[in-house]
mmCIF file of C-alpha atoms and ligand atoms in Angstrom:
data_model
loop_
_atom_site.group_PDB
_atom_site.id
_atom_site.type_symbol
_atom_site.label_atom_id
_atom_site.label_comp_id
_atom_site.label_asym_id
_atom_site.label_seq_id
_atom_site.Cartn_x
_atom_site.Cartn_y
_atom_site.Cartn_z
ATOM 1 C CA MET A 14 -36.640 10.962 -30.235
ATOM 2 C CA GLY A 15 -38.044 11.232 -26.675
ATOM 3 C CA ILE A 16 -35.695 11.781 -23.735
ATOM 4 C CA VAL A 17 -32.083 12.159 -24.885
ATOM 5 C CA ALA A 18 -29.111 11.673 -22.559
ATOM 6 C CA GLY A 19 -25.486 12.576 -23.153
ATOM 7 C CA VAL A 20 -22.850 9.973 -22.287
ATOM 8 C CA ASP A 21 -19.095 10.255 -21.801
ATOM 9 C CA GLU A 22 -16.378 8.521 -19.869
ATOM 10 C CA ALA A 23 -13.181 9.409 -18.012
ATOM 11 C CA GLY A 24 -10.149 7.247 -17.393
ATOM 12 C CA ARG A 25 -9.534 5.120 -20.462
ATOM 13 C CA GLY A 26 -5.883 6.120 -20.701
ATOM 14 C CA PRO A 27 -4.551 5.930 -17.121
ATOM 15 C CA TRP A 28 -2.439 3.030 -15.913
ATOM 16 C CA ALA A 29 -4.334 2.776 -12.635
ATOM 17 C CA GLY A 30 -7.811 3.177 -11.209
ATOM 18 C CA PRO A 31 -11.268 2.716 -12.710
ATOM 19 C CA VAL A 32 -12.913 3.902 -15.880
ATOM 20 C CA VAL A 33 -15.967 6.019 -15.057
ATOM 21 C CA ALA A 34 -18.948 6.812 -17.299
ATOM 22 C CA ALA A 35 -21.717 9.345 -16.773
ATOM 23 C CA CYS A 36 -25.118 9.531 -18.414
ATOM 24 C CA VAL A 37 -26.812 12.967 -18.144
ATOM 25 C CA ILE A 38 -30.226 14.402 -18.998
ATOM 26 C CA LEU A 39 -29.879 18.165 -18.506
ATOM 27 C CA ASN A 40 -32.759 20.239 -17.148
ATOM 28 C CA THR A 41 -33.961 22.788 -19.697
ATOM 29 C CA ASP A 42 -32.787 25.757 -17.564
ATOM 30 C CA ILE A 43 -29.096 24.826 -17.945
ATOM 31 C CA GLU A 44 -29.014 23.060 -21.282
ATOM 32 C CA ASN A 45 -27.711 26.206 -22.948
ATOM 33 C CA LEU A 46 -25.268 27.207 -20.216
ATOM 34 C CA ASP A 47 -22.150 28.423 -22.071
ATOM 35 C CA GLU A 48 -19.742 27.319 -19.354
ATOM 36 C CA ILE A 49 -20.551 23.637 -19.857
ATOM 37 C CA ASN A 50 -17.890 22.341 -22.186
ATOM 38 C CA ASP A 51 -15.566 19.388 -22.762
ATOM 39 C CA SER A 52 -14.031 18.684 -19.321
ATOM 40 C CA LYS A 53 -10.514 18.693 -20.852
ATOM 41 C CA GLN A 54 -10.963 22.356 -21.829
ATOM 42 C CA LEU A 55 -11.848 23.429 -18.282
ATOM 43 C CA SER A 56 -9.698 24.179 -15.261
ATOM 44 C CA GLU A 57 -10.054 21.907 -12.230
ATOM 45 C CA LYS A 58 -11.710 24.743 -10.300
ATOM 46 C CA LYS A 59 -14.255 25.311 -13.055
ATOM 47 C CA ARG A 60 -14.990 21.592 -13.368
ATOM 48 C CA GLU A 61 -15.590 21.319 -9.631
ATOM 49 C CA LYS A 62 -18.023 24.263 -9.751
ATOM 50 C CA LEU A 63 -19.869 22.892 -12.786
ATOM 51 C CA TYR A 64 -20.014 19.401 -11.238
ATOM 52 C CA GLU A 65 -22.237 20.754 -8.449
ATOM 53 C CA ILE A 66 -24.363 22.839 -10.863
ATOM 54 C CA ILE A 67 -24.905 19.879 -13.213
ATOM 55 C CA LYS A 68 -25.747 17.503 -10.358
ATOM 56 C CA SER A 69 -28.401 19.899 -9.046
ATOM 57 C CA ASN A 70 -29.887 20.573 -12.491
ATOM 58 C CA SER A 71 -29.990 17.206 -14.202
ATOM 59 C CA THR A 72 -30.901 13.580 -13.929
ATOM 60 C CA TYR A 73 -27.754 11.530 -14.070
ATOM 61 C CA GLY A 74 -26.177 8.160 -13.452
ATOM 62 C CA ILE A 75 -22.535 7.268 -12.797
ATOM 63 C CA GLY A 76 -21.049 3.893 -13.747
ATOM 64 C CA VAL A 77 -17.707 2.660 -12.431
ATOM 65 C CA VAL A 78 -15.614 -0.277 -13.674
ATOM 66 C CA SER A 79 -12.561 -1.247 -11.656
ATOM 67 C CA ASN A 80 -8.996 -1.750 -12.889
ATOM 68 C CA LYS A 81 -9.353 -5.513 -12.310
ATOM 69 C CA GLU A 82 -12.433 -5.588 -14.551
ATOM 70 C CA ILE A 83 -10.546 -3.546 -17.162
ATOM 71 C CA ASP A 84 -7.765 -6.163 -17.096
ATOM 72 C CA LYS A 85 -10.339 -8.892 -17.634
ATOM 73 C CA LEU A 86 -12.512 -7.234 -20.297
ATOM 74 C CA GLY A 87 -10.192 -4.843 -22.139
ATOM 75 C CA ILE A 88 -10.829 -1.107 -22.091
ATOM 76 C CA VAL A 89 -13.540 -0.937 -24.799
ATOM 77 C CA LYS A 90 -15.746 -3.601 -23.181
ATOM 78 C CA ALA A 91 -14.999 -2.084 -19.767
ATOM 79 C CA THR A 92 -16.167 1.315 -21.049
ATOM 80 C CA GLU A 93 -19.325 -0.341 -22.395
ATOM 81 C CA LEU A 94 -19.931 -1.866 -18.957
ATOM 82 C CA ALA A 95 -19.372 1.524 -17.266
ATOM 83 C CA ILE A 96 -21.988 3.063 -19.610
ATOM 84 C CA LYS A 97 -24.439 0.226 -18.841
ATOM 85 C CA ARG A 98 -23.929 0.817 -15.109
ATOM 86 C CA ALA A 99 -24.445 4.572 -15.559
ATOM 87 C CA ILE A 100 -27.724 3.843 -17.410
ATOM 88 C CA GLU A 101 -28.799 1.481 -14.602
ATOM 89 C CA HIS A 102 -28.256 4.253 -12.036
ATOM 90 C CA ILE A 103 -30.169 7.020 -13.803
ATOM 91 C CA LYS A 104 -33.670 7.535 -12.354
ATOM 92 C CA THR A 105 -35.422 8.616 -15.574
ATOM 93 C CA LYS A 106 -34.605 6.189 -18.351
ATOM 94 C CA PRO A 107 -33.595 7.979 -21.571
ATOM 95 C CA SER A 108 -34.942 6.735 -24.891
ATOM 96 C CA PHE A 109 -31.833 7.711 -26.861
ATOM 97 C CA LEU A 110 -28.155 8.257 -26.074
ATOM 98 C CA LEU A 111 -25.609 10.582 -27.612
ATOM 99 C CA ILE A 112 -22.172 9.148 -26.858
ATOM 100 C CA ASP A 113 -18.807 10.814 -27.255
ATOM 101 C CA GLY A 114 -16.363 8.987 -29.542
ATOM 102 C CA ARG A 115 -16.653 6.366 -32.248
ATOM 103 C CA ASP A 116 -16.745 2.966 -30.503
ATOM 104 C CA ASN A 117 -19.406 0.372 -31.219
ATOM 105 C CA PHE A 118 -21.144 -0.743 -28.054
ATOM 106 C CA THR A 119 -23.894 -3.223 -27.303
ATOM 107 C CA LEU A 120 -26.293 -1.228 -25.141
ATOM 108 C CA PRO A 121 -29.922 -1.636 -24.049
ATOM 109 C CA ILE A 122 -30.795 1.825 -25.456
ATOM 110 C CA LYS A 123 -30.359 3.069 -29.028
ATOM 111 C CA TYR A 124 -27.494 5.480 -29.457
ATOM 112 C CA LYS A 125 -25.421 7.559 -31.807
ATOM 113 C CA THR A 126 -21.707 8.205 -31.365
ATOM 114 C CA ILE A 127 -20.360 11.668 -32.116
ATOM 115 C CA ILE A 128 -16.649 12.321 -32.570
ATOM 116 C CA LYS A 129 -15.661 15.239 -30.301
ATOM 117 C CA GLY A 130 -19.215 15.120 -28.965
ATOM 118 C CA ASP A 131 -18.033 16.561 -25.653
ATOM 119 C CA SER A 132 -17.310 19.886 -27.348
ATOM 120 C CA LYS A 133 -20.417 19.849 -29.557
ATOM 121 C CA ILE A 134 -23.314 18.600 -27.409
ATOM 122 C CA LYS A 135 -24.064 20.108 -23.964
ATOM 123 C CA SER A 136 -25.349 16.890 -22.355
ATOM 124 C CA ILE A 137 -22.209 14.993 -23.501
ATOM 125 C CA ALA A 138 -20.008 17.817 -22.160
ATOM 126 C CA ALA A 139 -21.938 17.647 -18.862
ATOM 127 C CA ALA A 140 -21.364 13.866 -18.748
ATOM 128 C CA SER A 141 -17.642 14.405 -19.394
ATOM 129 C CA ILE A 142 -17.496 16.802 -16.406
ATOM 130 C CA LEU A 143 -19.357 14.445 -14.033
ATOM 131 C CA ALA A 144 -17.243 11.445 -15.028
ATOM 132 C CA LYS A 145 -13.961 13.368 -14.795
ATOM 133 C CA VAL A 146 -14.639 15.038 -11.437
ATOM 134 C CA TRP A 147 -16.029 11.827 -9.891
ATOM 135 C CA ARG A 148 -12.925 9.912 -10.996
ATOM 136 C CA ASP A 149 -10.462 12.635 -9.930
ATOM 137 C CA ARG A 150 -12.013 12.751 -6.465
ATOM 138 C CA TYR A 151 -11.786 8.977 -6.208
ATOM 139 C CA MET A 152 -8.086 9.004 -7.174
ATOM 140 C CA LYS A 153 -7.400 11.659 -4.531
ATOM 141 C CA LEU A 154 -9.063 9.473 -1.910
ATOM 142 C CA VAL A 155 -7.069 6.369 -2.821
ATOM 143 C CA ALA A 156 -3.863 8.425 -2.769
ATOM 144 C CA ASP A 157 -4.169 8.289 1.031
ATOM 145 C CA ILE A 158 -4.070 4.485 0.899
ATOM 146 C CA TYR A 159 -1.244 4.338 -1.668
ATOM 147 C CA PRO A 160 0.745 7.505 -0.872
ATOM 148 C CA GLU A 161 3.859 6.337 -2.753
ATOM 149 C CA TYR A 162 2.503 6.902 -6.267
ATOM 150 C CA GLY A 163 1.233 10.507 -6.359
ATOM 151 C CA PHE A 164 -2.254 9.510 -7.601
ATOM 152 C CA GLU A 165 -3.665 12.781 -6.238
ATOM 153 C CA LYS A 166 -1.624 14.622 -8.872
ATOM 154 C CA HIS A 167 -1.479 12.453 -12.022
ATOM 155 C CA LYS A 168 -4.720 10.480 -11.319
ATOM 156 C CA GLY A 169 -3.092 7.305 -12.620
ATOM 157 C CA TYR A 170 -1.871 8.669 -15.981
ATOM 158 C CA GLY A 171 1.582 7.613 -17.155
ATOM 159 C CA THR A 172 3.494 10.728 -16.161
ATOM 160 C CA GLU A 173 7.245 10.730 -15.587
ATOM 161 C CA LYS A 174 6.699 10.853 -11.827
ATOM 162 C CA HIS A 175 4.300 7.907 -12.004
ATOM 163 C CA ILE A 176 6.837 5.848 -13.980
ATOM 164 C CA GLU A 177 9.561 6.756 -11.492
ATOM 165 C CA ASN A 178 7.395 5.724 -8.523
ATOM 166 C CA LEU A 179 6.229 2.540 -10.221
ATOM 167 C CA LYS A 180 9.827 1.523 -10.753
ATOM 168 C CA LYS A 181 10.666 2.419 -7.188
ATOM 169 C CA TYR A 182 7.689 0.854 -5.395
ATOM 170 C CA GLY A 183 6.385 -1.729 -7.863
ATOM 171 C CA VAL A 184 2.754 -2.133 -8.851
ATOM 172 C CA CYS A 185 -0.126 -1.830 -6.370
ATOM 173 C CA ASP A 186 -3.668 -3.174 -6.308
ATOM 174 C CA LEU A 187 -4.956 -0.248 -8.363
ATOM 175 C CA HIS A 188 -2.709 -0.714 -11.376
ATOM 176 C CA ARG A 189 -3.970 -2.049 -14.687
ATOM 177 C CA LEU A 190 -1.740 -5.033 -15.290
ATOM 178 C CA SER A 191 -3.041 -5.444 -18.852
ATOM 179 C CA TYR A 192 -1.458 -2.100 -19.812
ATOM 180 C CA LYS A 193 1.935 -2.740 -21.397
ATOM 181 C CA PRO A 194 4.145 -0.325 -19.395
ATOM 182 C CA VAL A 195 2.635 -1.607 -16.123
ATOM 183 C CA ALA A 196 2.953 -5.247 -17.243
ATOM 184 C CA LYS A 197 6.620 -4.655 -18.073
ATOM 185 C CA ILE A 198 7.354 -3.282 -14.612
ATOM 186 C CA ALA A 199 5.350 -6.102 -12.951
ATOM 187 C CA GLN A 200 7.361 -8.637 -14.971
ATOM 188 C CA ASN A 201 10.662 -7.115 -13.848
ATOM 189 C CA GLU A 202 9.382 -7.176 -10.282
ATOM 190 C CA SER A 203 8.726 -10.896 -10.367
ATOM 191 C CA LYS A 204 12.383 -11.392 -11.272
ATOM 192 C CA LYS A 205 13.484 -9.798 -8.010
ATOM 193 C CA PRO A 206 15.403 -12.006 -5.565
ATOM 194 C CA ARG A 207 13.425 -13.313 -2.587
ATOM 195 C CA LEU A 208 14.317 -12.078 0.881
ATOM 196 C CA LEU A 209 13.066 -13.359 4.224
ATOM 197 C CA LEU A 210 12.936 -10.441 6.649
ATOM 198 C CA HIS A 211 13.004 -11.109 10.356
ATOM 199 C CA ALA A 212 10.754 -8.486 11.970
ATOM 200 C CA CYS A 213 10.991 -7.617 15.657
ATOM 201 C CA CYS A 214 7.946 -5.325 15.569
ATOM 202 C CA ALA A 215 5.761 -3.395 13.108
ATOM 203 C CA PRO A 216 7.233 0.080 13.795
ATOM 204 C CA CYS A 217 10.783 -1.088 12.944
ATOM 205 C CA ALA A 218 9.541 -3.096 9.947
ATOM 206 C CA THR A 219 7.814 -0.083 8.330
ATOM 207 C CA SER A 220 10.925 1.706 7.105
ATOM 208 C CA VAL A 221 12.823 -1.513 6.308
ATOM 209 C CA ILE A 222 10.000 -2.750 4.068
ATOM 210 C CA GLU A 223 9.901 0.631 2.357
ATOM 211 C CA ARG A 224 13.621 0.407 1.711
ATOM 212 C CA LEU A 225 13.807 -3.238 0.597
ATOM 213 C CA LYS A 226 10.657 -3.822 -1.372
ATOM 214 C CA THR A 227 11.971 -2.089 -4.472
ATOM 215 C CA ARG A 228 14.835 -4.563 -4.677
ATOM 216 C CA TYR A 229 13.391 -7.762 -3.221
ATOM 217 C CA GLU A 230 10.319 -9.910 -3.202
ATOM 218 C CA LEU A 231 9.725 -9.865 0.537
ATOM 219 C CA GLU A 232 8.191 -12.216 3.088
ATOM 220 C CA LEU A 233 8.237 -11.526 6.831
ATOM 221 C CA PHE A 234 9.166 -13.751 9.744
ATOM 222 C CA PHE A 235 7.884 -12.762 13.157
ATOM 223 C CA PHE A 236 10.002 -14.764 15.568
ATOM 224 C CA ASN A 237 10.428 -13.125 18.958
ATOM 225 C CA PRO A 238 10.133 -15.644 21.801
ATOM 226 C CA ASN A 239 11.836 -13.092 24.083
ATOM 227 C CA ILE A 240 8.828 -10.773 24.374
ATOM 228 C CA HIS A 241 7.287 -10.469 27.804
ATOM 229 C CA PRO A 242 4.451 -10.548 28.805
ATOM 230 C CA LYS A 243 2.362 -12.628 26.379
ATOM 231 C CA LYS A 244 -0.070 -9.747 26.043
ATOM 232 C CA GLU A 245 2.757 -7.575 24.706
ATOM 233 C CA TYR A 246 3.782 -10.342 22.301
ATOM 234 C CA GLN A 247 0.218 -10.517 21.011
ATOM 235 C CA ALA A 248 0.001 -6.715 20.639
ATOM 236 C CA ARG A 249 3.182 -6.670 18.511
ATOM 237 C CA LEU A 250 2.008 -9.625 16.435
ATOM 238 C CA ASP A 251 -1.361 -7.943 15.770
ATOM 239 C CA GLU A 252 0.399 -4.838 14.432
ATOM 240 C CA ILE A 253 2.714 -6.935 12.232
ATOM 241 C CA LYS A 254 -0.337 -8.669 10.754
ATOM 242 C CA LYS A 255 -1.818 -5.258 9.907
ATOM 243 C CA LEU A 256 1.426 -4.158 8.239
ATOM 244 C CA CYS A 257 1.710 -7.362 6.180
ATOM 245 C CA GLY A 258 -1.947 -7.060 5.198
ATOM 246 C CA PHE A 259 -1.348 -3.520 4.006
ATOM 247 C CA HIS A 260 1.691 -4.481 1.903
ATOM 248 C CA LYS A 261 0.226 -7.866 0.905
ATOM 249 C CA ILE A 262 3.364 -9.551 2.216
ATOM 250 C CA LYS A 263 3.252 -13.147 3.370
ATOM 251 C CA LEU A 264 3.841 -13.532 7.106
ATOM 252 C CA HIS A 265 5.523 -16.507 8.788
ATOM 253 C CA ILE A 266 5.126 -16.759 12.555
ATOM 254 C CA GLY A 267 7.734 -18.495 14.700
ATOM 255 C CA GLN A 268 7.157 -20.359 17.926
ATOM 256 C CA TYR A 269 6.618 -18.353 21.101
ATOM 257 C CA ASP A 270 8.626 -20.133 23.777
ATOM 258 C CA VAL A 271 9.706 -17.628 26.385
ATOM 259 C CA LYS A 272 10.847 -20.333 28.847
ATOM 260 C CA LYS A 273 13.365 -21.732 26.378
ATOM 261 C CA TRP A 274 14.596 -18.218 25.657
ATOM 262 C CA LEU A 275 15.024 -17.426 29.379
ATOM 263 C CA GLN A 276 16.989 -20.643 29.758
ATOM 264 C CA MET A 277 19.340 -19.623 26.945
ATOM 265 C CA VAL A 278 20.155 -16.192 28.337
ATOM 266 C CA LYS A 279 19.964 -16.926 32.076
ATOM 267 C CA ILE A 280 23.688 -16.559 32.763
ATOM 268 C CA TYR A 281 23.587 -13.080 31.230
ATOM 269 C CA LYS A 282 20.350 -11.955 32.800
ATOM 270 C CA ASN A 283 22.100 -9.098 34.583
ATOM 271 C CA SER A 284 23.964 -7.804 31.552
ATOM 272 C CA LYS A 285 22.952 -4.416 30.216
ATOM 273 C CA GLU A 286 20.923 -3.867 27.074
ATOM 274 C CA GLY A 287 23.178 -4.105 24.036
ATOM 275 C CA GLU A 288 25.636 -6.495 25.756
ATOM 276 C CA LYS A 289 26.020 -10.306 25.889
ATOM 277 C CA ARG A 290 22.383 -11.184 26.608
ATOM 278 C CA CYS A 291 21.348 -9.219 23.540
ATOM 279 C CA THR A 292 23.988 -10.851 21.330
ATOM 280 C CA ILE A 293 22.530 -14.269 22.167
ATOM 281 C CA CYS A 294 19.043 -12.914 21.594
ATOM 282 C CA TYR A 295 19.932 -11.514 18.135
ATOM 283 C CA ALA A 296 21.706 -14.749 17.232
ATOM 284 C CA LEU A 297 18.758 -16.931 18.188
ATOM 285 C CA ARG A 298 16.283 -14.905 16.161
ATOM 286 C CA MET A 299 18.574 -14.570 13.161
ATOM 287 C CA PHE A 300 19.509 -18.274 13.315
ATOM 288 C CA GLU A 301 15.854 -19.297 12.965
ATOM 289 C CA THR A 302 15.392 -16.775 10.156
ATOM 290 C CA ALA A 303 18.358 -18.053 8.130
ATOM 291 C CA LYS A 304 17.247 -21.654 8.744
ATOM 292 C CA LEU A 305 13.693 -20.946 7.569
ATOM 293 C CA GLY A 306 15.079 -18.945 4.641
ATOM 294 C CA LEU A 307 17.064 -21.983 3.519
ATOM 295 C CA GLU A 308 14.088 -24.336 3.980
ATOM 296 C CA LEU A 309 11.826 -22.047 1.923
ATOM 297 C CA ASN A 310 14.429 -21.429 -0.751
ATOM 298 C CA PHE A 311 14.961 -17.700 -0.180
ATOM 299 C CA ASP A 312 17.962 -15.977 -1.782
ATOM 300 C CA TYR A 313 18.536 -13.576 1.134
ATOM 301 C CA PHE A 314 17.690 -13.034 4.780
ATOM 302 C CA THR A 315 18.072 -10.098 7.125
ATOM 303 C CA THR A 316 16.539 -8.519 10.225
ATOM 304 C CA THR A 317 14.871 -5.274 11.266
ATOM 305 C CA LEU A 318 16.801 -5.325 14.566
ATOM 306 C CA SER A 319 19.347 -2.745 13.373
ATOM 307 C CA VAL A 320 16.646 -0.034 13.069
ATOM 308 C CA SER A 321 16.861 0.612 16.806
ATOM 309 C CA PRO A 322 19.557 3.112 17.846
ATOM 310 C CA LEU A 323 20.182 0.813 20.852
ATOM 311 C CA LYS A 324 21.201 -2.153 18.674
ATOM 312 C CA LYS A 325 24.840 -2.441 17.668
ATOM 313 C CA TYR A 326 25.086 -3.159 13.978
ATOM 314 C CA ASP A 327 28.586 -4.666 14.062
ATOM 315 C CA LYS A 328 27.233 -7.534 16.197
ATOM 316 C CA ILE A 329 24.219 -8.091 13.946
ATOM 317 C CA GLN A 330 26.462 -7.989 10.882
ATOM 318 C CA LYS A 331 28.891 -10.531 12.342
ATOM 319 C CA ILE A 332 26.055 -12.936 13.197
ATOM 320 C CA GLY A 333 24.494 -12.433 9.758
ATOM 321 C CA LYS A 334 27.743 -13.236 7.955
ATOM 322 C CA THR A 335 28.360 -16.358 10.064
ATOM 323 C CA LEU A 336 24.830 -17.651 9.468
ATOM 324 C CA SER A 337 25.108 -16.849 5.779
ATOM 325 C CA LYS A 338 28.052 -19.247 5.484
ATOM 326 C CA LYS A 339 26.419 -21.896 7.667
ATOM 327 C CA PHE A 340 23.116 -21.987 5.775
ATOM 328 C CA ASN A 341 24.390 -20.932 2.359
ATOM 329 C CA ILE A 342 21.919 -18.062 2.096
ATOM 330 C CA LYS A 343 22.981 -14.467 1.405
ATOM 331 C CA PHE A 344 22.759 -11.913 4.213
ATOM 332 C CA GLU A 345 21.485 -8.461 3.197
ATOM 333 C CA GLU A 346 24.022 -6.267 4.942
ATOM 334 C CA GLU A 347 22.525 -2.953 5.897
ATOM 335 C CA ASP A 348 22.397 -0.941 9.069
ATOM 336 C CA PHE A 349 18.755 0.124 8.777
ATOM 337 C CA LYS A 350 19.015 2.941 11.315
ATOM 338 C CA LYS A 351 21.335 4.781 8.916
ATOM 339 C CA LYS A 352 20.078 7.244 6.274
ATOM 340 C CA ASP A 353 17.376 8.334 8.739
ATOM 341 C CA GLY A 354 15.966 4.798 8.888
ATOM 342 C CA PHE A 355 14.932 5.115 12.536
ATOM 343 C CA LYS A 356 13.389 8.556 11.968
ATOM 344 C CA ARG A 357 11.444 7.223 8.991
ATOM 345 C CA SER A 358 10.157 4.285 11.078
ATOM 346 C CA VAL A 359 8.780 6.771 13.620
ATOM 347 C CA GLU A 360 7.078 8.804 10.871
ATOM 348 C CA LEU A 361 5.567 5.758 9.189
ATOM 349 C CA SER A 362 4.377 4.274 12.509
ATOM 350 C CA LYS A 363 2.529 7.510 13.162
ATOM 351 C CA GLN A 364 0.956 7.367 9.711
ATOM 352 C CA PHE A 365 -0.166 3.774 10.284
ATOM 353 C CA ASN A 366 -1.182 4.635 13.855
ATOM 354 C CA PHE A 367 0.841 1.668 15.130
ATOM 355 C CA TYR A 368 1.276 0.888 18.777
ATOM 356 C CA ARG A 369 4.937 1.639 19.549
ATOM 357 C CA GLN A 370 6.405 -0.065 22.605
ATOM 358 C CA ASN A 371 8.922 1.695 24.817
ATOM 359 C CA TYR A 372 11.058 -1.265 25.799
ATOM 360 C CA CYS A 373 12.941 -3.746 23.676
ATOM 361 C CA GLY A 374 10.899 -6.823 24.527
ATOM 362 C CA CYS A 375 12.258 -9.174 27.184
ATOM 363 C CA ILE A 376 11.436 -9.070 30.880
ATOM 364 C CA TYR A 377 14.905 -7.624 31.623
ATOM 365 C CA SER A 378 14.459 -4.727 29.223
ATOM 366 C CA LEU A 379 11.015 -4.154 30.720
ATOM 367 C CA LEU A 380 12.499 -3.930 34.213
ATOM 368 C CA GLU A 381 15.251 -1.608 32.941
ATOM 369 C CA SER A 382 12.725 0.719 31.324
ATOM 370 C CA LYS A 383 10.662 0.725 34.519
ATOM 371 C CA LYS A 384 13.797 1.711 36.432
ATOM 372 C CA ARG A 385 14.374 4.511 33.956
ATOM 373 C CA GLY A 386 10.747 5.500 34.509
ATOM 374 C CA VAL A 387 9.830 5.335 30.828
ATOM 375 C CA TYR A 388 7.474 2.390 30.946
ATOM 376 C CA GLU A 389 3.799 3.075 30.461
ATOM 377 C CA ARG A 390 1.409 0.217 30.090
ATOM 378 C CA ASP A 391 0.508 1.094 26.531
ATOM 379 C CA THR A 392 -0.524 -2.488 25.768
ATOM 380 C CA ASP A 393 -2.952 -2.374 28.665
ATOM 381 C CA LYS A 394 -4.358 0.915 27.422
ATOM 382 C CA LYS A 395 -4.785 -0.611 24.012
ATOM 383 C CA THR A 396 -6.194 -4.014 24.853
ATOM 384 C CA ASP A 397 -8.094 -3.541 28.129
HETATM 385 S S1 SF4 B 402 17.023 -6.205 25.509
HETATM 386 FE FE1 SF4 B 402 16.114 -6.781 23.552
HETATM 387 S S2 SF4 B 402 17.747 -7.696 22.339
HETATM 388 FE FE2 SF4 B 402 18.419 -7.602 24.476
HETATM 389 S S3 SF4 B 402 17.877 -9.563 25.279
HETATM 390 FE FE3 SF4 B 402 16.191 -8.250 25.761
HETATM 391 S S4 SF4 B 402 14.798 -8.479 24.038
HETATM 392 FE FE4 SF4 B 402 16.738 -9.356 23.411
#
């Protein structure tokens, strides 16, 4: 029979992440090691230990097929492809394969399938351990990118917690859309009403997006012609682009015309933050948002402005309601600083490592913050 390799896969059942196959030729000194068994029968600690032992005492290849490929090929063909990739990566080519299960594959090497092979044949058991540990480690890594789903715990399987989080946060790039429960949730998601969210800056937008994206199909509008200087405007826009890229949310960018804005507020230039100058400033930004929302056929509009503890919600609410009537578009009424919204924005900004400004945006708020002695040239630190 020549050189025989054991083959097994991990990750056919989960609703997210790749399917991973391993192909293993065990060295003679460990081929009778009692501890090597079907990965499902072993504790995580034991699997981790055996993973290192098997890697150091075998010739092996790992093959990975992504969730997108699974959606395209179906899980059986995707598993076949993962096995082919594992065979491609093994240094010593086996002449025969022993594969766990009963599927028929088209492979470049002759093979035999064995039902429950992972508990009968050592090299198949070893392959089941390599595939499982490799995949589990991968899912723990991606849990840092998609922290909402708990991938580090359930590894993409359809646990109650996973279902709960899927319903709450919708599907992400790692989900297998061809799997019925995921497809059902994705379908419900596409029925969500569309909301155009005016965003003043990325830190404030973080917690608002988290709160709204379960209920709405969101797009963002960055329209802040008040921000001074231009360098600061650019710094805030760059962070918003990062945030939209992360959430895969479409971004609309309004015109930056600080002169026009100064003209509009000039009679109130000496008013304090939160007073008349700010009311005009909110109104201008929300006006353009409602107008664009109507043009682009959105169902709702709202703004992140209320996240700041310095912004008075009653004023924002009044403007929102007036514009809602004028443009015939619904205003999502929520004071986003409430229910720890501001605190959450600070936490999320830290997680994203966002630049967080320490003045509202216009030249007057910049001068006020300088007077208070809180202004540091963070944008200079960042961009110089
Ligand atoms: S302090 Fe903020 S809200 Fe008020 S006018 Fe300046 S930028 Fe606009």
